[in-house]
Coordinates of C-alpha atoms and ligand atoms in Angstrom, one line a residue:
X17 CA -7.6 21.0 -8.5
X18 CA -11.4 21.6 -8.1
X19 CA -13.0 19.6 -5.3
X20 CA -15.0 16.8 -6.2
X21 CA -19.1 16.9 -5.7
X22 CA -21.8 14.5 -4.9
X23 CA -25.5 15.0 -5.1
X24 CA -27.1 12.3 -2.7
X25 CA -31.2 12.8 -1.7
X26 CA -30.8 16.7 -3.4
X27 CA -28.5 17.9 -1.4
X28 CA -24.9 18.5 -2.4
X29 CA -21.5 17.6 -0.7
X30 CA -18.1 18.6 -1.8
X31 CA -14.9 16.3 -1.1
X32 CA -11.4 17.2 -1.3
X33 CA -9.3 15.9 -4.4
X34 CA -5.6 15.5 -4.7
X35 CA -2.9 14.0 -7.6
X36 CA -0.1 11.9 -7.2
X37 CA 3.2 12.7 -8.9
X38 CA 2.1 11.1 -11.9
X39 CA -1.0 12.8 -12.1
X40 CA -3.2 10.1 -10.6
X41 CA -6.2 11.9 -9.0
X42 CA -7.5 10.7 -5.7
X43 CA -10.9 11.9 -4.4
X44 CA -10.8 12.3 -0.3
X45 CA -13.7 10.3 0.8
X46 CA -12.1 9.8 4.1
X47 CA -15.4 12.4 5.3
X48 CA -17.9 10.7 3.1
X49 CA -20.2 8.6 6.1
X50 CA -19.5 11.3 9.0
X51 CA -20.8 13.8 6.5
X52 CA -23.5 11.9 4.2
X53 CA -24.3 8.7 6.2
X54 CA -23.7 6.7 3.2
X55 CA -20.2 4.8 2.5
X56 CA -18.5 4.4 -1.0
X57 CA -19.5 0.4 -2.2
X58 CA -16.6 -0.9 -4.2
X59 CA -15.8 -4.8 -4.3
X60 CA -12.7 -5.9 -4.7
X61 CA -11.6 -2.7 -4.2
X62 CA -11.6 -1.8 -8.0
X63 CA -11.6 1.5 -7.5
X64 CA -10.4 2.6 -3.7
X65 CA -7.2 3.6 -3.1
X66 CA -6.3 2.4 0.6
X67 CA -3.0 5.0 0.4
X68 CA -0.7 6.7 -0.7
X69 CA 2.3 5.3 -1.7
X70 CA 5.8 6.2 -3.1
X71 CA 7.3 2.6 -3.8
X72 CA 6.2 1.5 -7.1
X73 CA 4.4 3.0 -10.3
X74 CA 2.5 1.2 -12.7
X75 CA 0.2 2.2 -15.5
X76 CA -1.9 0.0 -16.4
X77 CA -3.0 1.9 -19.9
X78 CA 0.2 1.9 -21.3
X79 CA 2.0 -1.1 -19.7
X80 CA 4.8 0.9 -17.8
X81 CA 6.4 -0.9 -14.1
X82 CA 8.6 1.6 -12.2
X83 CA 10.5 0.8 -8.8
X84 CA 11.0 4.0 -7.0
X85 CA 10.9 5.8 -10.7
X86 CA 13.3 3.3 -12.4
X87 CA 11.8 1.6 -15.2
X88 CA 11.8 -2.3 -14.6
X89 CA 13.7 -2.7 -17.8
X90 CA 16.5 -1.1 -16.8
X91 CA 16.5 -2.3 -13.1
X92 CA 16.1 -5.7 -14.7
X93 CA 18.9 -5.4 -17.0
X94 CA 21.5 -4.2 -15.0
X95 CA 20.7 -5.0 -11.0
X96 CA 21.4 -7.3 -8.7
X97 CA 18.0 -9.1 -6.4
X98 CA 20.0 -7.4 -3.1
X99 CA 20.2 -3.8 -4.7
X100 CA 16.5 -4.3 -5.3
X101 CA 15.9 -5.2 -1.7
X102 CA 17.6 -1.9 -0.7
X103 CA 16.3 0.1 -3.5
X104 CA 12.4 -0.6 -2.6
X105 CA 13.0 -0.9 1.4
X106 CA 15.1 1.8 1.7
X107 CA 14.2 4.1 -1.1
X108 CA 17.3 4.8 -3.2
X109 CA 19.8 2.7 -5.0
X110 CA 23.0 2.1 -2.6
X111 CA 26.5 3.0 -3.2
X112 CA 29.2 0.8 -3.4
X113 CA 29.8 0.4 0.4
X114 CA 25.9 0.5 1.5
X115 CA 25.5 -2.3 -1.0
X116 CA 28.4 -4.5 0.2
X117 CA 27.2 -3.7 4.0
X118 CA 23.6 -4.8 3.2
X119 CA 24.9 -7.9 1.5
X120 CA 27.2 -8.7 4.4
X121 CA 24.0 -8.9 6.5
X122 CA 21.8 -10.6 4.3
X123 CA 24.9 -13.4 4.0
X124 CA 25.5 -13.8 8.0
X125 CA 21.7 -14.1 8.9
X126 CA 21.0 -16.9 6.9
X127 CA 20.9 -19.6 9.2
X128 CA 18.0 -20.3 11.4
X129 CA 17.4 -21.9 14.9
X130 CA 18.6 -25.2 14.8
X131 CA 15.5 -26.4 17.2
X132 CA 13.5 -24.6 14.0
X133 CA 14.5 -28.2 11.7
X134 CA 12.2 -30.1 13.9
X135 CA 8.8 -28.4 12.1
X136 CA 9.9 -29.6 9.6
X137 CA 9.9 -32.9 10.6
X138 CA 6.9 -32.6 11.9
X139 CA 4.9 -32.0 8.3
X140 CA 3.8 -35.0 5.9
X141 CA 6.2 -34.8 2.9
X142 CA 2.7 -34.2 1.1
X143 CA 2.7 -30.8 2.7
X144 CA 2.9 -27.8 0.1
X145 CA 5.8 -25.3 0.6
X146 CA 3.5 -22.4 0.5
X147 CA 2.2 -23.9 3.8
X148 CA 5.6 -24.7 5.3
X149 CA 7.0 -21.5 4.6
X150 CA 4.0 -19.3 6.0
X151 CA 4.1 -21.2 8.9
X152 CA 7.5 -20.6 9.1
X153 CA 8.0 -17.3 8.6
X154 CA 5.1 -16.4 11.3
X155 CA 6.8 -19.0 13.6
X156 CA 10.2 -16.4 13.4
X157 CA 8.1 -14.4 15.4
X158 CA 8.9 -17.2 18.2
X159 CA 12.7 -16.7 17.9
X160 CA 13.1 -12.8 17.8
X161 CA 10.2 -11.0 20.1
X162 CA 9.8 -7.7 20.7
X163 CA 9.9 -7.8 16.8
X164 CA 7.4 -4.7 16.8
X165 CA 10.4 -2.5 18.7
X166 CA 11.3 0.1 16.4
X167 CA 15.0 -1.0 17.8
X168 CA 14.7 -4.3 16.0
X169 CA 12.6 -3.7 12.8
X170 CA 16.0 -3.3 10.7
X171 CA 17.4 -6.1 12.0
X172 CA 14.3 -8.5 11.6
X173 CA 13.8 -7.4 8.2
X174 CA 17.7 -8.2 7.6
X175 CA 16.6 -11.1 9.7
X176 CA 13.4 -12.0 6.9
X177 CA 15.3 -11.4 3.6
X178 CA 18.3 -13.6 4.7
X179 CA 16.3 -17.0 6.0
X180 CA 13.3 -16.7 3.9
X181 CA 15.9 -19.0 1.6
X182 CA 16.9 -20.6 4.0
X183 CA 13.4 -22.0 4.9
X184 CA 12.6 -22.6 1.3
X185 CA 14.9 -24.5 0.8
X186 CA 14.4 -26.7 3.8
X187 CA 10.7 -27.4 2.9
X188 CA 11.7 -28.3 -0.7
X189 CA 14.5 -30.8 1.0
X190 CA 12.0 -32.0 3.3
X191 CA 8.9 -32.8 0.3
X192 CA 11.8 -35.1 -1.2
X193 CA 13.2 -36.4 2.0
X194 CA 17.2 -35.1 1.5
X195 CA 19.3 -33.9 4.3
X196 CA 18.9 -29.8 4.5
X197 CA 22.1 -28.2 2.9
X198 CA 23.2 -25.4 4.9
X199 CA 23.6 -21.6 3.8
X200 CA 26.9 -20.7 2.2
X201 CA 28.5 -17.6 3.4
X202 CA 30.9 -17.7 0.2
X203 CA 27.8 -17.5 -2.5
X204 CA 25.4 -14.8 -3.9
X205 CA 22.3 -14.3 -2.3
X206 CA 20.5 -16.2 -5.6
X207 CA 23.7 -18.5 -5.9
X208 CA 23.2 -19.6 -2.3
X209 CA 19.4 -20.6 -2.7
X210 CA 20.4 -22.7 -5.5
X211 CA 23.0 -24.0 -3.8
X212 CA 20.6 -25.5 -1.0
X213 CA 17.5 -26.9 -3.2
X214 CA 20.5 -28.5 -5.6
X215 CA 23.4 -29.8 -3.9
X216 CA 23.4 -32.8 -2.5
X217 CA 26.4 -34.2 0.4
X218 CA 27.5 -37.2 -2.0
X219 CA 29.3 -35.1 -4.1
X220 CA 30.6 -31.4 -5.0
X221 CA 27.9 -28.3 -6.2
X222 CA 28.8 -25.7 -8.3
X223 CA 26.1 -23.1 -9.2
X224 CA 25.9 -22.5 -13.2
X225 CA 26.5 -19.2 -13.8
X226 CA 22.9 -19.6 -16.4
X227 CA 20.7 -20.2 -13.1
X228 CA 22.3 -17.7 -11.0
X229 CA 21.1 -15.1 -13.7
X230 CA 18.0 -16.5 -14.1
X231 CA 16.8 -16.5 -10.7
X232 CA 17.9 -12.7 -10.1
X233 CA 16.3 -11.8 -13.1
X234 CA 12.9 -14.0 -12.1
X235 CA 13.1 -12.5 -8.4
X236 CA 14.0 -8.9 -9.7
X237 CA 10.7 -8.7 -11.9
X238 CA 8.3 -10.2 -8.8
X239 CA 9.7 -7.5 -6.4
X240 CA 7.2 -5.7 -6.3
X241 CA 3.7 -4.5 -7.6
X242 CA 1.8 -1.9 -5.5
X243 CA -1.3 -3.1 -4.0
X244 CA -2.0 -6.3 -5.0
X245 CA -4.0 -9.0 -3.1
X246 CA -0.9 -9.7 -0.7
X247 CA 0.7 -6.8 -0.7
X248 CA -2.6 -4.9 0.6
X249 CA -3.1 -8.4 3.3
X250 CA 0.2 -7.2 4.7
X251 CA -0.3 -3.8 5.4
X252 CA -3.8 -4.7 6.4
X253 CA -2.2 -7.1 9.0
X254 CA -0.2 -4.5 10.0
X255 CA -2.6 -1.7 10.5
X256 CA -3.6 -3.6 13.7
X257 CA 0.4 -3.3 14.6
X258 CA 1.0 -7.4 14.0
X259 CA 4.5 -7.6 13.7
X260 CA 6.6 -8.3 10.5
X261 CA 6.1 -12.1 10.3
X262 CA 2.9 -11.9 11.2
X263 CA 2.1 -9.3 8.7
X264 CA 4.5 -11.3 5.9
X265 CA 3.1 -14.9 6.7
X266 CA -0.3 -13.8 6.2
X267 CA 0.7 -11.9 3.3
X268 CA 2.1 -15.4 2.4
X269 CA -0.9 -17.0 2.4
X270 CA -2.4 -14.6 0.2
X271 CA -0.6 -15.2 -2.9
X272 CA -0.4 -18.9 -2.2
X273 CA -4.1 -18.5 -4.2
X274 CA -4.5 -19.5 -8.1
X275 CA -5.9 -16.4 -9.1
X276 CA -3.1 -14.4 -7.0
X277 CA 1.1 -15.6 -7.1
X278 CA -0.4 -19.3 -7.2
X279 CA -1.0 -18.7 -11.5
X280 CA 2.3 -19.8 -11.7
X281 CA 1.8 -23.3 -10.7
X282 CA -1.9 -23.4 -12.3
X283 CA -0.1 -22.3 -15.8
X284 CA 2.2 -25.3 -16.2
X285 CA -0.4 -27.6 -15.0
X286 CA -3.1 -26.3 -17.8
X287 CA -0.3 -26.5 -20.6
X288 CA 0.4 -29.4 -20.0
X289 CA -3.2 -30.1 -20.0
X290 CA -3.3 -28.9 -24.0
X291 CA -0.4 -31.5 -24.7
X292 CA -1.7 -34.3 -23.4
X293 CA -4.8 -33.3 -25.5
X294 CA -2.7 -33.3 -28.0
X295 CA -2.4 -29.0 -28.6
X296 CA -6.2 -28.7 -28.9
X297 CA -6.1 -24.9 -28.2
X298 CA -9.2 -23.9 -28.8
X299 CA -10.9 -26.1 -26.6
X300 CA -9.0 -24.2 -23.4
X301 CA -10.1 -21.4 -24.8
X302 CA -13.9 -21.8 -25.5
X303 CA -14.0 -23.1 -22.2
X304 CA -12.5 -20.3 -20.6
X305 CA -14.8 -18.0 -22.1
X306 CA -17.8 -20.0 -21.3
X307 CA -18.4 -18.2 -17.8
X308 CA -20.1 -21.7 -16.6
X309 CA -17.1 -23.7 -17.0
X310 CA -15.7 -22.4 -14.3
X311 CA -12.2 -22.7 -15.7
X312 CA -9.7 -19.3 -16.8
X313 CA -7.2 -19.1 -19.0
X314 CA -4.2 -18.9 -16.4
X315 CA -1.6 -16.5 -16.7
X316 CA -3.6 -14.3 -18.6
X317 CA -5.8 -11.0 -17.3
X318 CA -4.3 -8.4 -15.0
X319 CA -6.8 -6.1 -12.8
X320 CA -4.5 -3.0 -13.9
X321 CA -2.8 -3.9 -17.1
X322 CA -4.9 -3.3 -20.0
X323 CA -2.4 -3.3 -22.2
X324 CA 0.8 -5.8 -21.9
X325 CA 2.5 -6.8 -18.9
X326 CA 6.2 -5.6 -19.0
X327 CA 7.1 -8.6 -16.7
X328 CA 5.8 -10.9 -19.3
X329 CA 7.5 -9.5 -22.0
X330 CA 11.0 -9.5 -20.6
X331 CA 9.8 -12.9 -19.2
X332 CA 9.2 -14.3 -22.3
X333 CA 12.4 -13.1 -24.2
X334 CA 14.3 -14.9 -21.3
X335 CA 12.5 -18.4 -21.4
X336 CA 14.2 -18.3 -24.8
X337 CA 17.5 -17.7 -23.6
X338 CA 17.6 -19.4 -20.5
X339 CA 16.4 -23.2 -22.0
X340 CA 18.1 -22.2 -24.8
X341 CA 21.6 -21.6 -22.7
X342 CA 20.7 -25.0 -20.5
X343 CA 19.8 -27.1 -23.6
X344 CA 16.2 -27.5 -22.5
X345 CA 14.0 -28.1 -25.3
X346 CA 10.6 -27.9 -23.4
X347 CA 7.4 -28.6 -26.0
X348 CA 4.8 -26.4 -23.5
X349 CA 7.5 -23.1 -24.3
X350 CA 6.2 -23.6 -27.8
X351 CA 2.5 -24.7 -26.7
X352 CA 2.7 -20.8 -24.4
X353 CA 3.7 -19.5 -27.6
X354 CA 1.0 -20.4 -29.6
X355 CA -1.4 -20.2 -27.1
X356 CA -0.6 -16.6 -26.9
X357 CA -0.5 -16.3 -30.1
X358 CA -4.5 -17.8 -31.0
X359 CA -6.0 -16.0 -28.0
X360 CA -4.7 -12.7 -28.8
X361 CA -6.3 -12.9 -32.2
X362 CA -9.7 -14.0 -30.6
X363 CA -12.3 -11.6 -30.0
X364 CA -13.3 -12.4 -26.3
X365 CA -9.6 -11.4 -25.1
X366 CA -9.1 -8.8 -27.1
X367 CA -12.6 -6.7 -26.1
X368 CA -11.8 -7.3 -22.3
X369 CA -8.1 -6.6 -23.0
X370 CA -6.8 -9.7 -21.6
X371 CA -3.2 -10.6 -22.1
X372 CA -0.4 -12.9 -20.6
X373 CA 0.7 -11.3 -17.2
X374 CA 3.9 -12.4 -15.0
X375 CA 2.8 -15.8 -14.6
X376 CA 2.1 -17.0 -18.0
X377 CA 6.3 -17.4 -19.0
X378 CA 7.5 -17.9 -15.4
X379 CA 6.9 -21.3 -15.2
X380 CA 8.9 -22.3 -18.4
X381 CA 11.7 -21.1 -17.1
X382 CA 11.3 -22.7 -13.1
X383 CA 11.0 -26.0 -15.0
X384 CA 14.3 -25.3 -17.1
X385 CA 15.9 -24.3 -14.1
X386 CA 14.7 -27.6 -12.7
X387 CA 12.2 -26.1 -9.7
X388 CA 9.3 -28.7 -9.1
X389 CA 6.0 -27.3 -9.9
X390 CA 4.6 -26.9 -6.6
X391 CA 7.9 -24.5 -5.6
X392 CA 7.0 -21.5 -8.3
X393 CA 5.0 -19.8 -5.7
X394 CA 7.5 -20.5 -3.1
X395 CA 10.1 -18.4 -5.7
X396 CA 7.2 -15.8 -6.5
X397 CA 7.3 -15.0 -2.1
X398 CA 10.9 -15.2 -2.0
X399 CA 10.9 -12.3 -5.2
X400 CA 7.9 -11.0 -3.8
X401 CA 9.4 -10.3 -0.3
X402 CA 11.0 -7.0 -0.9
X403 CA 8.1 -4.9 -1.7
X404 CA 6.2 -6.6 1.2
X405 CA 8.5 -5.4 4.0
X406 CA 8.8 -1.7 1.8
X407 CA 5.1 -1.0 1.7
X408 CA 4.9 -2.8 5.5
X409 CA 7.4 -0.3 6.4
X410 CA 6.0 2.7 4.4
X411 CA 2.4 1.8 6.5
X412 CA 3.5 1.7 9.5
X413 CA 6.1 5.1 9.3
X414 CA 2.8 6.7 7.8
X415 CA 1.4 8.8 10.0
X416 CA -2.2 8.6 8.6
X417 CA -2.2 5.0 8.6
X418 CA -5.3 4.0 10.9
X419 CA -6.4 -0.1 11.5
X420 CA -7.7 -1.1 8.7
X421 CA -11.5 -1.7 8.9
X422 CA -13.5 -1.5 5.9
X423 CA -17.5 -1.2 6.3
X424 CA -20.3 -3.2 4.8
X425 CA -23.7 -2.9 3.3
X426 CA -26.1 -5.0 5.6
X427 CA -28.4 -7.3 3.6
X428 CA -29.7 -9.7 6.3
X429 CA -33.0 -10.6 8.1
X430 CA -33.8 -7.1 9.8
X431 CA -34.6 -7.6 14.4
X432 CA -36.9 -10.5 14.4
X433 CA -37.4 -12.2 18.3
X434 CA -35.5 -15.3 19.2
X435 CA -37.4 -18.6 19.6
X436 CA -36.2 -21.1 22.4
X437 CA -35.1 -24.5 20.5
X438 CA -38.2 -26.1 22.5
X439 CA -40.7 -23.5 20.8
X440 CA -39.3 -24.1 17.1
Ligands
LIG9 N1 -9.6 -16.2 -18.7 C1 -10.9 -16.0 -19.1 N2 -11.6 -14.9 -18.9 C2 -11.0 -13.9 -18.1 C3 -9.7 -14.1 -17.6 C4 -9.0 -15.3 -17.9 N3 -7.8 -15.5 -17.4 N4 -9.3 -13.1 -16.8 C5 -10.4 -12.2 -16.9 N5 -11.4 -12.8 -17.7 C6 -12.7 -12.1 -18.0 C7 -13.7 -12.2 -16.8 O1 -14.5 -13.4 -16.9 C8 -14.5 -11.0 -17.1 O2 -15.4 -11.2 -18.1 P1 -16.8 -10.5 -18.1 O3 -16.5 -9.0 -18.3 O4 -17.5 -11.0 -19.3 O5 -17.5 -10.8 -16.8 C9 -13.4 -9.9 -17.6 O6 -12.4 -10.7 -18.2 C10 -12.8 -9.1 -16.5 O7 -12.2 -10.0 -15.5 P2 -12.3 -9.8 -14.0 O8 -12.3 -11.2 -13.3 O9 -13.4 -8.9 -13.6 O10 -11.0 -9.1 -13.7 P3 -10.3 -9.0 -12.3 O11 -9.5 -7.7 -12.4 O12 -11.3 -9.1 -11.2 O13 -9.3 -10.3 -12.2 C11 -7.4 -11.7 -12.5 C12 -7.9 -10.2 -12.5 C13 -5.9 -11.6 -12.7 C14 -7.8 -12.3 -11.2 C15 -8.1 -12.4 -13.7 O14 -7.7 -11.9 -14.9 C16 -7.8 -13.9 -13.7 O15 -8.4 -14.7 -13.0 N6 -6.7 -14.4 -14.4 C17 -6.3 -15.8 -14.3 C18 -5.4 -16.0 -13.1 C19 -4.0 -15.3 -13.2 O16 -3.3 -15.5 -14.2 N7 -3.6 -14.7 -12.1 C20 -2.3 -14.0 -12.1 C21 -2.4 -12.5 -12.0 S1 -0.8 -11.7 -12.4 C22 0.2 -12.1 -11.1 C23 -0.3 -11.9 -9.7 O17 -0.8 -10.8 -9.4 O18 -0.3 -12.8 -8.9

């Protein structure tokens, strides 16, 4: 491929391009201020590509999602959460004995420090999981230091993937003040995290078979997704060598936001909206596009699919099956549908491409599944963890990955003299 050329002040510079093995072509600007003085200006990072990555593939054109070059509709079809966990972290699918191994770990980790169960008590019941499980997570890095040895970072992430349920759980017990049910070493990994948000010590728990499938499915389809807001927060955390929970609770925090994994939550909370306005569509949707409202459709819009969402599409087939295997007869499932429906007919969505991404269905089917409203996130970090620690771990092995430190255009008062506060 040629090399790319830029013409800045008449005078020409050449930079060094390179594909990916899908064709994606990457211009090498990693020379551009050393050699021209200026720096590429790109917000929100539009644009930049901050690696190079071999974990996930999407195309945004035509609406295709591959973990390591499996097509999410088959990986969602036929694997289990765990396989996914080994497929993205460790790069290929396991066999039959790798799989049971890595299960065995993620089943005898589970529990965490008993002295852990007094943070808990120490947040109001008001206190939203998102913040109770960041804090959390980072506060792992109290219990296991030296969590940066390359020794230990197989064992922490074993470490992650097996409690991050377990502290889920705890927060949701804690927001509804019921004893914390502890991990089961004779369940799935998704059987088991139902098993602690549902059962109760009064009487006897057994998983339905309906959930179980639900969850893997929901977790399976938030695995992973290249470099999204959190994904890039964690590998930025980590290009200053922060260890995992540092670089996964900060990651945390970075979905927790509406326009990032916290959609979910937003979703429900504007359909329900539309009901009690008794299904007066278009008003949500004039006032979405009328840029002063300040108000978005949520759970539509993607910043790289401009076409469909797979993940909603699958999604969307399930929230069918799964209220219709539990009996739920939920009136916003129909109110999503329609909405759907109206706003991909109408203009403004249509010319900016806007359709409903993973967040728009995913909430139906928490709610069937009886997950309180402000726990969807919690379940979109829990799915979400996966890809986090792959692309941590694929940063940090990289040998080109430098700190992260992006530059800025300076548009402030130019060197003017300080005045003493008596002079002013
Ligand atoms: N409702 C109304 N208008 C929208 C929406 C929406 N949901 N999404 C984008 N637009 C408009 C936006 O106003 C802009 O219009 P114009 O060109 O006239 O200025 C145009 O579409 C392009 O949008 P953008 O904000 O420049 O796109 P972006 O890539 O920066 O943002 C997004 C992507 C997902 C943040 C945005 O679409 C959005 O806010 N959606 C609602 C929140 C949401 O559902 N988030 C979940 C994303 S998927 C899961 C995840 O990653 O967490």
């Amino acid at each position: 491929m040629d090399n790319a050329k830029l013409i800045l002040n008449g005078q020409e510079y050449e930079f060094p391009t390179f594909a990916g093995s899908e064709g994606e072509v990457g211009i090498d600007f990693a020379a551009l201020r050393s050699q021209t003085k200026a720096i590429s200006y790109d917000p929100g990072y539009g644009n930049t590509g901050s690696c190079s990555s071999a974990i996930t593939f999407i195309n945004g054109e035509k609406g295709i999602l591959r973990y390591r070059g499996y097509p999410i509709e088959q990986v969602a079809e036929n694997a289990s959460f765990v396989e996914v966990c080994y497929l993205l972290i460790y790069g290929d699918l396991p066999n039959r004995e790798q799989l049971e191994s890595f299960q065995h770990d993620l089943t005898y980790h589970t529990m965490i420090h008993e002295d852990m169960k007094k943070f808990f008590e120490g947040f109001p019941p008001s206190a939203h999981p998102m913040a109770i499980l960041a804090s959390m997570v980072i506060s792992l890095s109290a219990y296991y230091p030296g969590a940066n040895d390359p020794e230990n970072i197989d064992l922490n992430i074993v470490r992650l993937l097996a409690k991050i349920k377990t502290l889920a759980a705890f927060a949701y017990k804690k927001s509804i003040g019921q004893p914390y049910v502890y991990p089961r070493n004779d369940l799935s990994y998704t059987a088991d995290f139902m098993h602690m948000m549902f059962a109760v010590p009064a009487e006897p728990y057994q998983v339905p078979d309906v959930l179980e499938r639900a969850l893997n499915l929901l977790l399976i389809l938030h695995a992973d997704h290249e470099q999204n807001c959190s994904t890039s927060t964690v590998r930025m955390v980590g290009s200053s060598q922060a260890d995992l929970f540092a670089s996964i609770g900060a990651g945390i925090c970075a979905l927790w936001g509406p326009l990032h994994g916290g959609a979910n939550q937003q979703v429900i909370q504007m359909l329900e909206m539309i009901q009690a306005d008794g299904g007066d569509y278009q008003k949500y949707i004039n006032m979405a596009k009328d840029k002063d409202s300040g108000f978005r459709l949520f759970g539509f819009g993607h910043r790289v699919y401009k076409n469909f969402d797979p993940r909603a599409r699958i999604l969307k087939q399930s929230a069918d099956e799964v209220l219709g295997a539990l009996g739920v007869k939920d009136p916003l499932l129909a109110i999503a549908k329609n909405l759907e429906e109206i706003t991909l007919k109408d203009e403004y969505f249509v010319e900016r491409k806007l359709y409903p991404n993973v967040d728009f269905y995913s909430g139906i089917i928490y709610r069937a599944m009886g997950i309180p409203t402000d726990m969807f996130t919690v379940l979109f970090a829990l799915g979400r963890l996966p890809g986090w620690i792959a692309q941590w771990k694929e940063m940090r092995d990289d040998p080109k990955t430098r700190i992260n430190r992006p530059r800025q255009i300076y548009t402030g008062a130019t060197e003017r003299s300080f005045v003493p506060l008596n002079k002013r």
